[in-house]
Short mmCIF file of C-alpha atoms and ligand atoms in Angstrom, two decimals:
data_model
loop_
_atom_site.label_atom_id
_atom_site.label_comp_id
_atom_site.label_asym_id
_atom_site.label_seq_id
_atom_site.Cartn_x
_atom_site.Cartn_y
_atom_site.Cartn_z
CA MET A 150 -48.21 -135.22 46.85
CA LYS A 151 -51.07 -133.72 48.74
CA ILE A 152 -51.44 -130.03 47.97
CA LEU A 153 -53.56 -127.39 49.68
CA VAL A 154 -54.42 -124.29 47.64
CA ILE A 155 -55.54 -121.25 49.64
CA GLY A 156 -58.09 -118.95 48.00
CA SER A 157 -61.47 -119.05 46.30
CA GLY A 158 -61.42 -117.31 42.92
CA GLY A 159 -60.91 -117.95 39.22
CA ARG A 160 -57.16 -117.69 39.72
CA GLU A 161 -57.23 -120.53 42.24
CA HIS A 162 -59.41 -122.62 39.92
CA ALA A 163 -56.86 -122.17 37.11
CA ILE A 164 -53.99 -123.05 39.48
CA ILE A 165 -55.79 -126.20 40.61
CA ARG A 166 -56.55 -127.30 37.04
CA LYS A 167 -52.87 -126.92 36.18
CA LEU A 168 -51.74 -128.79 39.33
CA LYS A 169 -54.10 -131.62 38.41
CA GLU A 170 -52.11 -132.20 35.22
CA SER A 171 -49.03 -133.13 37.26
CA PRO A 172 -48.38 -136.86 37.67
CA LYS A 173 -46.85 -135.99 41.06
CA VAL A 174 -50.17 -134.82 42.50
CA GLU A 175 -52.29 -137.34 44.36
CA LYS A 176 -54.83 -135.07 46.05
CA ILE A 177 -55.72 -131.37 46.03
CA TYR A 178 -57.58 -129.50 48.74
CA ALA A 179 -58.82 -125.91 48.52
CA ALA A 180 -59.48 -123.56 51.44
CA PRO A 181 -62.14 -122.38 51.10
CA GLY A 182 -62.53 -122.90 47.30
CA ASN A 183 -65.83 -122.37 45.46
CA GLY A 184 -68.54 -124.27 43.60
CA GLY A 185 -66.53 -124.94 40.46
CA ILE A 186 -63.37 -125.74 42.41
CA SER A 187 -65.32 -128.37 44.38
CA ARG A 188 -65.50 -130.46 41.20
CA ASP A 189 -61.71 -130.48 40.89
CA ALA A 190 -60.53 -130.47 44.51
CA GLU A 191 -61.83 -131.17 47.98
CA CYS A 192 -62.98 -127.86 49.45
CA VAL A 193 -62.47 -127.39 53.18
CA ALA A 194 -64.32 -124.70 55.11
CA ILE A 195 -61.31 -122.82 56.46
CA SER A 196 -60.92 -119.11 55.81
CA ALA A 197 -57.96 -118.02 53.68
CA MET A 198 -56.91 -115.80 56.62
CA ASP A 199 -57.11 -118.48 59.34
CA LYS A 200 -53.43 -119.21 59.92
CA GLU A 201 -53.98 -121.56 62.85
CA GLY A 202 -56.73 -123.43 61.03
CA ILE A 203 -54.58 -123.88 57.91
CA VAL A 204 -51.59 -125.13 59.94
CA LYS A 205 -53.78 -127.55 61.90
CA PHE A 206 -55.43 -128.90 58.75
CA SER A 207 -52.07 -129.25 56.98
CA LYS A 208 -50.58 -131.23 59.86
CA GLU A 209 -53.59 -133.47 60.33
CA ASN A 210 -53.82 -134.25 56.62
CA GLU A 211 -50.07 -134.54 55.98
CA ILE A 212 -50.10 -131.82 53.33
CA ASP A 213 -46.84 -131.74 51.36
CA LEU A 214 -47.26 -128.27 49.93
CA VAL A 215 -49.45 -125.22 50.57
CA PHE A 216 -49.95 -122.79 47.68
CA VAL A 217 -50.91 -119.38 49.10
CA ALA A 218 -52.56 -117.56 46.18
CA PRO A 219 -54.29 -114.35 47.46
CA ASP A 220 -52.66 -111.13 48.66
CA ASP A 221 -54.26 -110.84 52.10
CA PRO A 222 -52.94 -114.07 53.65
CA LEU A 223 -49.49 -113.42 52.13
CA ALA A 224 -49.39 -109.93 53.66
CA ALA A 225 -50.62 -111.38 56.96
CA GLY A 226 -47.72 -113.83 57.15
CA MET A 227 -49.40 -117.11 56.16
CA VAL A 228 -46.18 -118.41 54.55
CA ASP A 229 -44.13 -117.39 57.60
CA VAL A 230 -46.40 -119.37 59.92
CA LEU A 231 -46.47 -122.43 57.66
CA MET A 232 -42.68 -122.46 57.36
CA ALA A 233 -42.25 -122.03 61.11
CA ASN A 234 -44.34 -125.17 61.45
CA GLY A 235 -42.18 -127.11 59.00
CA ILE A 236 -44.78 -127.04 56.20
CA ARG A 237 -43.57 -126.30 52.66
CA ALA A 238 -45.32 -123.27 51.22
CA PHE A 239 -45.28 -121.39 47.90
CA GLY A 240 -45.43 -117.60 48.17
CA PRO A 241 -43.40 -114.76 49.66
CA MET A 242 -43.02 -114.19 53.39
CA ALA A 243 -44.75 -111.13 54.85
CA ASN A 244 -41.61 -108.99 54.76
CA ALA A 245 -41.45 -109.51 50.98
CA ALA A 246 -45.21 -109.43 50.30
CA VAL A 247 -44.97 -105.79 51.42
CA ILE A 248 -43.93 -105.02 47.83
CA GLU A 249 -47.68 -105.23 47.12
CA SER A 250 -49.25 -104.43 50.47
CA SER A 251 -47.50 -101.05 50.85
CA LYS A 252 -47.30 -98.77 47.84
CA VAL A 253 -45.23 -96.34 49.93
CA PHE A 254 -42.69 -99.12 50.44
CA SER A 255 -42.61 -100.16 46.77
CA LYS A 256 -42.35 -96.57 45.48
CA ASN A 257 -39.52 -95.75 47.90
CA MET A 258 -37.74 -98.96 46.94
CA MET A 259 -38.01 -98.14 43.23
CA LYS A 260 -36.62 -94.66 43.85
CA LYS A 261 -33.72 -95.98 45.94
CA TYR A 262 -32.72 -98.60 43.35
CA HIS A 263 -33.47 -96.52 40.22
CA ILE A 264 -36.24 -98.79 38.95
CA PRO A 265 -38.32 -96.79 36.44
CA THR A 266 -41.73 -95.71 37.77
CA ALA A 267 -43.97 -92.64 37.86
CA ASP A 268 -42.63 -89.65 39.85
CA TYR A 269 -44.36 -89.37 43.21
CA GLU A 270 -44.55 -88.05 46.76
CA THR A 271 -45.95 -89.85 49.81
CA PHE A 272 -48.10 -88.30 52.54
CA ASP A 273 -49.52 -89.22 55.93
CA ASP A 274 -51.22 -85.85 56.40
CA PRO A 275 -54.22 -84.93 54.20
CA ALA A 276 -53.64 -81.17 54.44
CA ARG A 277 -50.08 -81.55 53.19
CA ALA A 278 -51.19 -83.85 50.38
CA MET A 279 -53.82 -81.32 49.28
CA ALA A 280 -51.36 -78.44 49.44
CA TYR A 281 -48.85 -80.39 47.36
CA ILE A 282 -51.41 -81.31 44.70
CA GLU A 283 -52.56 -77.68 44.48
CA GLU A 284 -49.04 -76.34 44.23
CA ARG A 285 -48.11 -78.95 41.60
CA GLY A 286 -51.19 -77.95 39.61
CA LYS A 287 -50.94 -80.73 36.97
CA TYR A 288 -53.96 -82.88 36.09
CA PRO A 289 -54.83 -85.67 35.81
CA VAL A 290 -53.02 -86.70 38.98
CA VAL A 291 -52.99 -90.23 40.38
CA ILE A 292 -53.81 -90.80 44.05
CA LYS A 293 -53.22 -94.23 45.59
CA ALA A 294 -54.04 -95.63 49.00
CA ASP A 295 -50.90 -97.16 50.53
CA GLY A 296 -52.39 -100.52 51.46
CA LEU A 297 -54.48 -103.31 49.95
CA ALA A 298 -57.88 -102.19 48.60
CA LEU A 299 -59.14 -104.99 46.32
CA GLY A 300 -57.66 -103.22 43.31
CA LYS A 301 -59.88 -100.19 43.95
CA GLY A 302 -57.52 -97.92 45.90
CA VAL A 303 -56.33 -95.93 42.88
CA ILE A 304 -58.08 -92.72 41.87
CA ILE A 305 -57.22 -90.79 38.73
CA ALA A 306 -58.33 -87.25 39.48
CA GLY A 307 -59.04 -85.07 36.46
CA ASP A 308 -59.05 -81.73 38.25
CA HIS A 309 -58.45 -79.97 41.55
CA GLU A 310 -61.91 -80.81 42.99
CA GLU A 311 -61.65 -84.50 42.18
CA ALA A 312 -58.17 -84.65 43.68
CA GLN A 313 -59.26 -82.98 46.93
CA ALA A 314 -62.26 -85.33 47.12
CA ALA A 315 -60.00 -88.36 46.58
CA VAL A 316 -57.63 -87.32 49.38
CA ARG A 317 -60.61 -86.75 51.67
CA GLU A 318 -62.24 -90.10 50.86
CA ILE A 319 -59.05 -92.11 51.30
CA MET A 320 -57.40 -90.30 54.24
CA GLU A 321 -60.28 -88.78 56.20
CA ASP A 322 -63.37 -90.88 55.41
CA LYS A 323 -61.15 -94.00 55.39
CA LYS A 324 -62.94 -95.52 52.43
CA PHE A 325 -60.31 -98.28 52.37
CA GLY A 326 -59.81 -98.39 56.16
CA ASP A 327 -56.24 -98.27 57.44
CA SER A 328 -54.99 -98.84 53.88
CA GLY A 329 -55.56 -95.08 53.50
CA ASN A 330 -53.47 -93.91 56.46
CA ARG A 331 -50.84 -92.97 53.93
CA ILE A 332 -51.14 -92.16 50.22
CA VAL A 333 -48.96 -91.92 47.17
CA VAL A 334 -49.57 -88.98 44.84
CA GLU A 335 -48.05 -89.68 41.46
CA GLU A 336 -47.58 -88.47 37.94
CA PHE A 337 -50.16 -89.65 35.36
CA LEU A 338 -48.55 -91.84 32.71
CA THR A 339 -49.88 -92.99 29.37
CA GLY A 340 -49.30 -96.00 27.15
CA PRO A 341 -50.39 -99.62 26.79
CA GLU A 342 -50.43 -101.69 29.98
CA VAL A 343 -48.81 -105.10 30.25
CA SER A 344 -48.94 -107.68 33.01
CA VAL A 345 -45.88 -109.87 33.41
CA LEU A 346 -45.90 -112.59 36.06
CA ALA A 347 -42.55 -114.13 36.94
CA PHE A 348 -41.34 -117.04 39.02
CA THR A 349 -38.46 -116.16 41.30
CA ASP A 350 -36.57 -118.06 43.98
CA GLY A 351 -34.86 -114.87 45.11
CA ILE A 352 -31.77 -115.74 43.06
CA SER A 353 -32.97 -115.98 39.48
CA LEU A 354 -36.17 -114.81 37.84
CA LYS A 355 -38.09 -116.47 35.00
CA PRO A 356 -40.79 -114.32 33.42
CA MET A 357 -43.92 -116.13 32.26
CA VAL A 358 -45.65 -115.30 28.98
CA SER A 359 -47.11 -111.78 28.97
CA SER A 360 -50.77 -110.84 29.29
CA LYS A 361 -53.11 -107.88 29.14
CA ASP A 362 -55.87 -107.19 31.66
CA HIS A 363 -59.00 -105.09 31.04
CA LYS A 364 -59.68 -103.41 34.37
CA ARG A 365 -62.66 -101.16 33.64
CA ALA A 366 -66.18 -102.50 34.02
CA TYR A 367 -67.51 -101.55 30.57
CA ASP A 368 -66.53 -101.65 26.91
CA ASN A 369 -64.15 -98.98 25.60
CA ASP A 370 -62.54 -98.83 29.06
CA GLU A 371 -65.48 -97.01 30.56
CA GLY A 372 -66.92 -97.36 34.04
CA LEU A 373 -65.27 -98.15 37.34
CA ASN A 374 -62.07 -100.09 37.88
CA THR A 375 -62.67 -103.74 38.73
CA GLY A 376 -60.44 -106.64 39.73
CA GLY A 377 -60.25 -107.39 35.98
CA MET A 378 -62.94 -108.11 33.36
CA GLY A 379 -60.89 -110.16 30.94
CA THR A 380 -57.40 -110.97 29.74
CA ILE A 381 -55.44 -112.08 26.71
CA SER A 382 -52.05 -113.70 26.31
CA PRO A 383 -49.65 -112.87 24.80
CA ASN A 384 -49.88 -109.09 25.08
CA PRO A 385 -49.45 -107.79 21.51
CA PHE A 386 -47.58 -104.68 22.71
CA TYR A 387 -44.92 -106.66 24.53
CA THR A 388 -42.22 -107.27 21.92
CA PRO A 389 -39.05 -109.28 22.59
CA GLU A 390 -37.12 -105.98 22.56
CA ILE A 391 -39.34 -104.47 25.23
CA ALA A 392 -39.15 -107.70 27.22
CA GLU A 393 -35.36 -107.42 27.22
CA VAL A 394 -35.49 -103.80 28.44
CA CYS A 395 -37.88 -104.85 31.22
CA ARG A 396 -35.65 -107.72 32.27
CA ARG A 397 -32.61 -105.47 32.50
CA THR A 398 -34.14 -102.32 33.97
CA ILE A 399 -37.03 -103.67 36.04
CA PHE A 400 -37.22 -107.42 36.71
CA GLU A 401 -33.68 -108.25 37.76
CA PRO A 402 -33.14 -104.95 39.62
CA THR A 403 -36.32 -105.68 41.62
CA VAL A 404 -35.10 -109.11 42.75
CA ALA A 405 -31.74 -107.58 43.67
CA ALA A 406 -33.36 -104.65 45.49
CA MET A 407 -35.51 -106.95 47.62
CA ASN A 408 -32.40 -108.95 48.55
CA SER A 409 -30.53 -105.75 49.45
CA GLU A 410 -33.40 -104.80 51.74
CA ASN A 411 -33.25 -108.26 53.40
CA ARG A 412 -36.66 -109.03 51.99
CA THR A 413 -35.83 -111.89 49.61
CA PHE A 414 -38.87 -112.52 47.45
CA LYS A 415 -39.74 -116.14 46.61
CA GLY A 416 -42.88 -116.99 44.70
CA CYS A 417 -44.72 -115.29 41.85
CA LEU A 418 -43.87 -111.63 41.37
CA TYR A 419 -46.33 -109.66 39.24
CA PHE A 420 -45.15 -106.62 37.32
CA GLY A 421 -47.92 -104.23 36.27
CA LEU A 422 -46.17 -102.19 33.57
CA MET A 423 -47.00 -99.23 31.38
CA LEU A 424 -45.15 -98.87 28.08
CA THR A 425 -44.78 -95.08 28.07
CA PRO A 426 -43.20 -93.04 25.27
CA ASP A 427 -40.15 -92.80 27.59
CA GLY A 428 -39.91 -96.57 28.10
CA PRO A 429 -41.48 -99.18 30.37
CA ARG A 430 -42.50 -98.03 33.87
CA VAL A 431 -43.75 -99.99 36.87
CA ILE A 432 -47.36 -99.12 37.71
CA GLU A 433 -47.63 -101.66 40.48
CA TYR A 434 -46.19 -104.84 41.90
CA ASN A 435 -48.24 -107.74 43.16
CA ALA A 436 -46.80 -110.45 45.37
CA ARG A 437 -48.86 -113.18 43.72
CA PHE A 438 -50.46 -114.48 40.55
CA GLY A 439 -52.87 -111.98 38.97
CA ASP A 440 -56.57 -112.62 38.58
CA PRO A 441 -57.65 -112.99 35.71
CA GLU A 442 -54.11 -113.05 34.25
CA THR A 443 -53.51 -116.54 35.65
CA GLN A 444 -56.47 -117.85 33.67
CA VAL A 445 -54.69 -117.04 30.37
CA VAL A 446 -51.07 -117.59 31.43
CA LEU A 447 -51.13 -120.98 33.18
CA PRO A 448 -53.00 -122.81 30.38
CA ARG A 449 -49.98 -122.02 28.19
CA LEU A 450 -47.51 -123.60 30.67
CA LYS A 451 -46.09 -126.88 29.40
CA THR A 452 -43.61 -127.59 32.23
CA ASP A 453 -44.92 -129.37 35.34
CA LEU A 454 -46.05 -126.60 37.73
CA VAL A 455 -45.11 -128.75 40.73
CA ASP A 456 -41.51 -128.92 39.50
CA ILE A 457 -41.41 -125.14 39.20
CA ILE A 458 -42.88 -124.62 42.66
CA GLU A 459 -40.34 -126.99 44.20
CA ALA A 460 -37.47 -125.28 42.36
CA VAL A 461 -38.67 -121.90 43.68
CA ILE A 462 -38.89 -123.15 47.26
CA ASP A 463 -35.51 -124.93 47.06
CA GLY A 464 -33.67 -122.05 45.35
CA LYS A 465 -33.00 -124.12 42.22
CA LEU A 466 -34.99 -122.18 39.64
CA SER A 467 -31.96 -121.41 37.44
CA GLN A 468 -31.57 -125.14 36.75
CA LEU A 469 -35.06 -125.49 35.33
CA GLN A 470 -36.07 -124.92 31.72
CA ILE A 471 -39.67 -123.61 31.61
CA GLU A 472 -41.64 -124.16 28.41
CA TRP A 473 -44.72 -122.39 27.07
CA SER A 474 -47.12 -123.13 24.26
CA GLU A 475 -47.18 -120.81 21.25
CA GLU A 476 -50.97 -120.67 21.36
CA ALA A 477 -52.90 -117.53 22.26
CA THR A 478 -55.43 -117.50 25.10
CA ALA A 479 -58.34 -115.26 26.04
CA CYS A 480 -60.48 -115.03 29.16
CA VAL A 481 -63.84 -113.24 29.29
CA VAL A 482 -65.15 -112.59 32.80
CA MET A 483 -68.89 -112.97 33.32
CA ALA A 484 -69.80 -110.77 36.27
CA SER A 485 -72.92 -110.20 38.37
CA GLY A 486 -75.05 -107.24 37.28
CA GLY A 487 -73.97 -104.25 39.38
CA TYR A 488 -70.37 -105.36 39.95
CA PRO A 489 -68.03 -103.72 41.09
CA LEU A 490 -70.65 -102.03 43.29
CA SER A 491 -73.47 -104.05 44.87
CA TYR A 492 -74.94 -107.10 43.14
CA PRO A 493 -77.31 -109.97 43.92
CA LYS A 494 -76.16 -113.48 44.83
CA GLY A 495 -77.67 -116.94 44.61
CA LEU A 496 -78.83 -116.73 40.96
CA GLU A 497 -78.87 -120.00 39.07
CA ILE A 498 -76.31 -120.33 36.28
CA SER A 499 -77.38 -122.30 33.25
CA GLY A 500 -75.49 -123.60 30.25
CA LEU A 501 -72.36 -124.77 31.99
CA ASP A 502 -72.66 -128.31 30.67
CA GLU A 503 -73.25 -127.37 27.05
CA ASN A 504 -70.12 -125.29 27.27
CA GLY A 505 -68.18 -128.52 26.98
CA GLN A 506 -69.28 -128.44 23.35
CA VAL A 507 -66.88 -125.63 22.49
CA PRO A 508 -63.59 -127.51 22.13
CA GLY A 509 -60.66 -125.65 23.63
CA ALA A 510 -62.83 -123.61 26.03
CA THR A 511 -62.58 -123.90 29.81
CA VAL A 512 -64.78 -122.24 32.40
CA TYR A 513 -62.92 -121.20 35.55
CA HIS A 514 -65.26 -120.47 38.41
CA ALA A 515 -64.63 -117.26 40.36
CA GLY A 516 -67.77 -116.65 42.42
CA THR A 517 -70.02 -119.70 42.37
CA LYS A 518 -71.55 -122.15 44.80
CA TYR A 519 -72.69 -125.67 44.07
CA GLU A 520 -76.06 -126.24 45.75
CA ASN A 521 -78.60 -129.03 45.26
CA GLY A 522 -77.04 -130.13 42.02
CA ARG A 523 -76.82 -126.68 40.41
CA PHE A 524 -74.38 -123.80 40.27
CA VAL A 525 -75.48 -120.42 41.65
CA THR A 526 -73.70 -117.06 41.68
CA SER A 527 -71.92 -116.06 44.89
CA GLY A 528 -69.61 -113.19 43.98
CA GLY A 529 -69.00 -110.16 41.76
CA ARG A 530 -66.86 -111.92 39.21
CA VAL A 531 -68.69 -115.20 38.60
CA LEU A 532 -66.93 -117.06 35.76
CA GLY A 533 -63.78 -116.70 33.68
CA VAL A 534 -64.59 -118.21 30.30
CA THR A 535 -61.26 -119.05 28.72
CA ALA A 536 -60.18 -120.47 25.40
CA SER A 537 -57.01 -121.05 23.45
CA GLY A 538 -56.36 -120.93 19.73
CA ALA A 539 -53.65 -120.69 17.13
CA THR A 540 -54.29 -116.94 16.98
CA LEU A 541 -55.74 -114.42 19.41
CA GLN A 542 -58.73 -114.02 17.10
CA GLU A 543 -59.44 -117.74 17.27
CA ALA A 544 -59.10 -117.82 21.05
CA LEU A 545 -61.44 -114.84 21.43
CA GLU A 546 -63.98 -116.25 19.04
CA LYS A 547 -64.09 -119.55 20.98
CA ALA A 548 -64.28 -117.82 24.35
CA TYR A 549 -67.19 -115.60 23.23
CA ARG A 550 -68.95 -118.61 21.67
CA ALA A 551 -68.71 -120.37 25.04
CA VAL A 552 -69.94 -117.23 26.84
CA GLY A 553 -72.96 -117.24 24.53
CA LYS A 554 -74.04 -120.61 25.93
CA ILE A 555 -73.96 -119.54 29.57
CA SER A 556 -76.50 -117.36 31.31
CA PHE A 557 -77.70 -116.05 34.65
CA GLU A 558 -79.96 -113.13 35.45
CA GLY A 559 -78.21 -109.79 34.99
CA ALA A 560 -74.98 -111.35 33.70
CA HIS A 561 -72.57 -108.71 32.51
CA TYR A 562 -69.44 -109.10 30.40
CA ARG A 563 -67.36 -106.91 28.16
CA THR A 564 -67.68 -107.51 24.43
CA ASP A 565 -64.33 -105.94 23.55
CA ILE A 566 -61.79 -108.10 25.35
CA GLY A 567 -58.64 -108.32 23.25
CA LYS A 568 -59.56 -105.40 20.99
CA ILE A 569 -56.44 -103.41 20.40
CA ARG A 570 -57.02 -99.71 20.23
P1 AMP B 1010 -53.08 -100.25 40.18
O1 AMP B 1010 -54.11 -100.83 41.11
O2 AMP B 1010 -51.94 -99.59 40.86
O3 AMP B 1010 -52.67 -101.25 39.11
O4 AMP B 1010 -53.85 -99.11 39.36
C1 AMP B 1010 -55.05 -99.40 38.72
C2 AMP B 1010 -55.04 -98.79 37.35
O5 AMP B 1010 -54.92 -97.37 37.45
C3 AMP B 1010 -53.87 -99.22 36.49
O6 AMP B 1010 -54.09 -100.42 35.83
C4 AMP B 1010 -53.75 -98.07 35.53
O7 AMP B 1010 -54.68 -98.21 34.47
C5 AMP B 1010 -54.15 -96.88 36.36
N1 AMP B 1010 -52.96 -96.20 36.87
C6 AMP B 1010 -52.29 -96.45 38.01
N2 AMP B 1010 -51.22 -95.63 38.14
C7 AMP B 1010 -51.21 -94.84 37.06
C8 AMP B 1010 -50.38 -93.77 36.59
N3 AMP B 1010 -49.32 -93.35 37.30
N4 AMP B 1010 -50.70 -93.19 35.43
C9 AMP B 1010 -51.77 -93.58 34.72
N5 AMP B 1010 -52.59 -94.56 35.09
C10 AMP B 1010 -52.33 -95.19 36.24
N1 LIG B 1011 -55.75 -108.40 37.57
C1 LIG B 1011 -54.99 -107.59 38.41
C2 LIG B 1011 -54.59 -108.18 39.69
O1 LIG B 1011 -54.64 -109.37 39.89
O2 LIG B 1011 -54.22 -107.44 40.58
#
């Protein structure tokens, strides 16, 4: 098979590495890919949002399968366009990707189908939102832009002033553009967070092994929210009992709800959960693999990923047994100094070769370029240094040992990934 993977981050690198293990795969292309990906796949200079370009390339190169990994092209209907052109594609159609791209939609859906989530109200008028928050008078309060915002559209406001400022920034200053035309104002929940990715063909759903993301920029969960600074799998808080409650009250009801709304979801559905004292609640849905969750989840997959993708597309997922390794995995993100705000690019990365000396460690490239025989930084999150081990401790120790061998000017990483508080 010839497979085209759309996207350019660490998630896509991990997907490509896993696809390469399949005996069914003859050739992998990435659009646009990155420096590290270019060593594993042929990168083609087509934007992840260029629907016409992707269709044209797929036809000309007789691509058998297109894997659409990022949220933006899914929300923009990339899968719809590929399918209309007779090209097999993995990922939800736009009408189902809305579960991520509109928080107003997903909150209303959860309310309608009694899927447990934080209490909320939605607003399209800033004055009304402010009046509601004032009248409610409970802080912290969580304010979320409706649309996609690179994982940054959520503000936890500690008091009245912060809440009013958040509403202003999102709805009036349009900090996240049109994503802030509407907002969700919701109850602040507490408890450990869990990420569960699941394959679904719209009929059955198969959860993958659990993981835990570390979203804040600095140790001890301080600093700004980022796309994710590191992950571990499995998530130690996610017991088999909790998994069963989630399956019954959240996962299966979500698949059924999307079908009832005529928005059948096929692909990878991501459940961002909080284990509150009152039980598991949905914090957010994503319509895709998480980044950097994928970097710790896919290495544990033992079943051929191509077989799973085909079963999802063909509606035959229930017939497939999916197997996972018992090992633990950890991913430490090395980011550019300054991320998630502004940061320099083009800095040389050294130590990537020696990293091969830590057995069981893998470096997924997130924001790199390969230029004149060397890797340079080209994004906020630069590398996802990942390792597996018999225990979480062993995986973390290996990952941090590998991190220690890699350097670039201003490199920043958290030193407390996997620490359970
Ligand atoms: P999201 O982008 O929706 O995943 O939100 C980003 C982060 O904000 C989450 O990972 C949580 O840590 C936090 N968050 C979102 N919603 C809530 C909530 N209702 N209560 C407490 N924290 C929240
Ligand atoms: N790591 C969180 C996400 O992919 O949205």
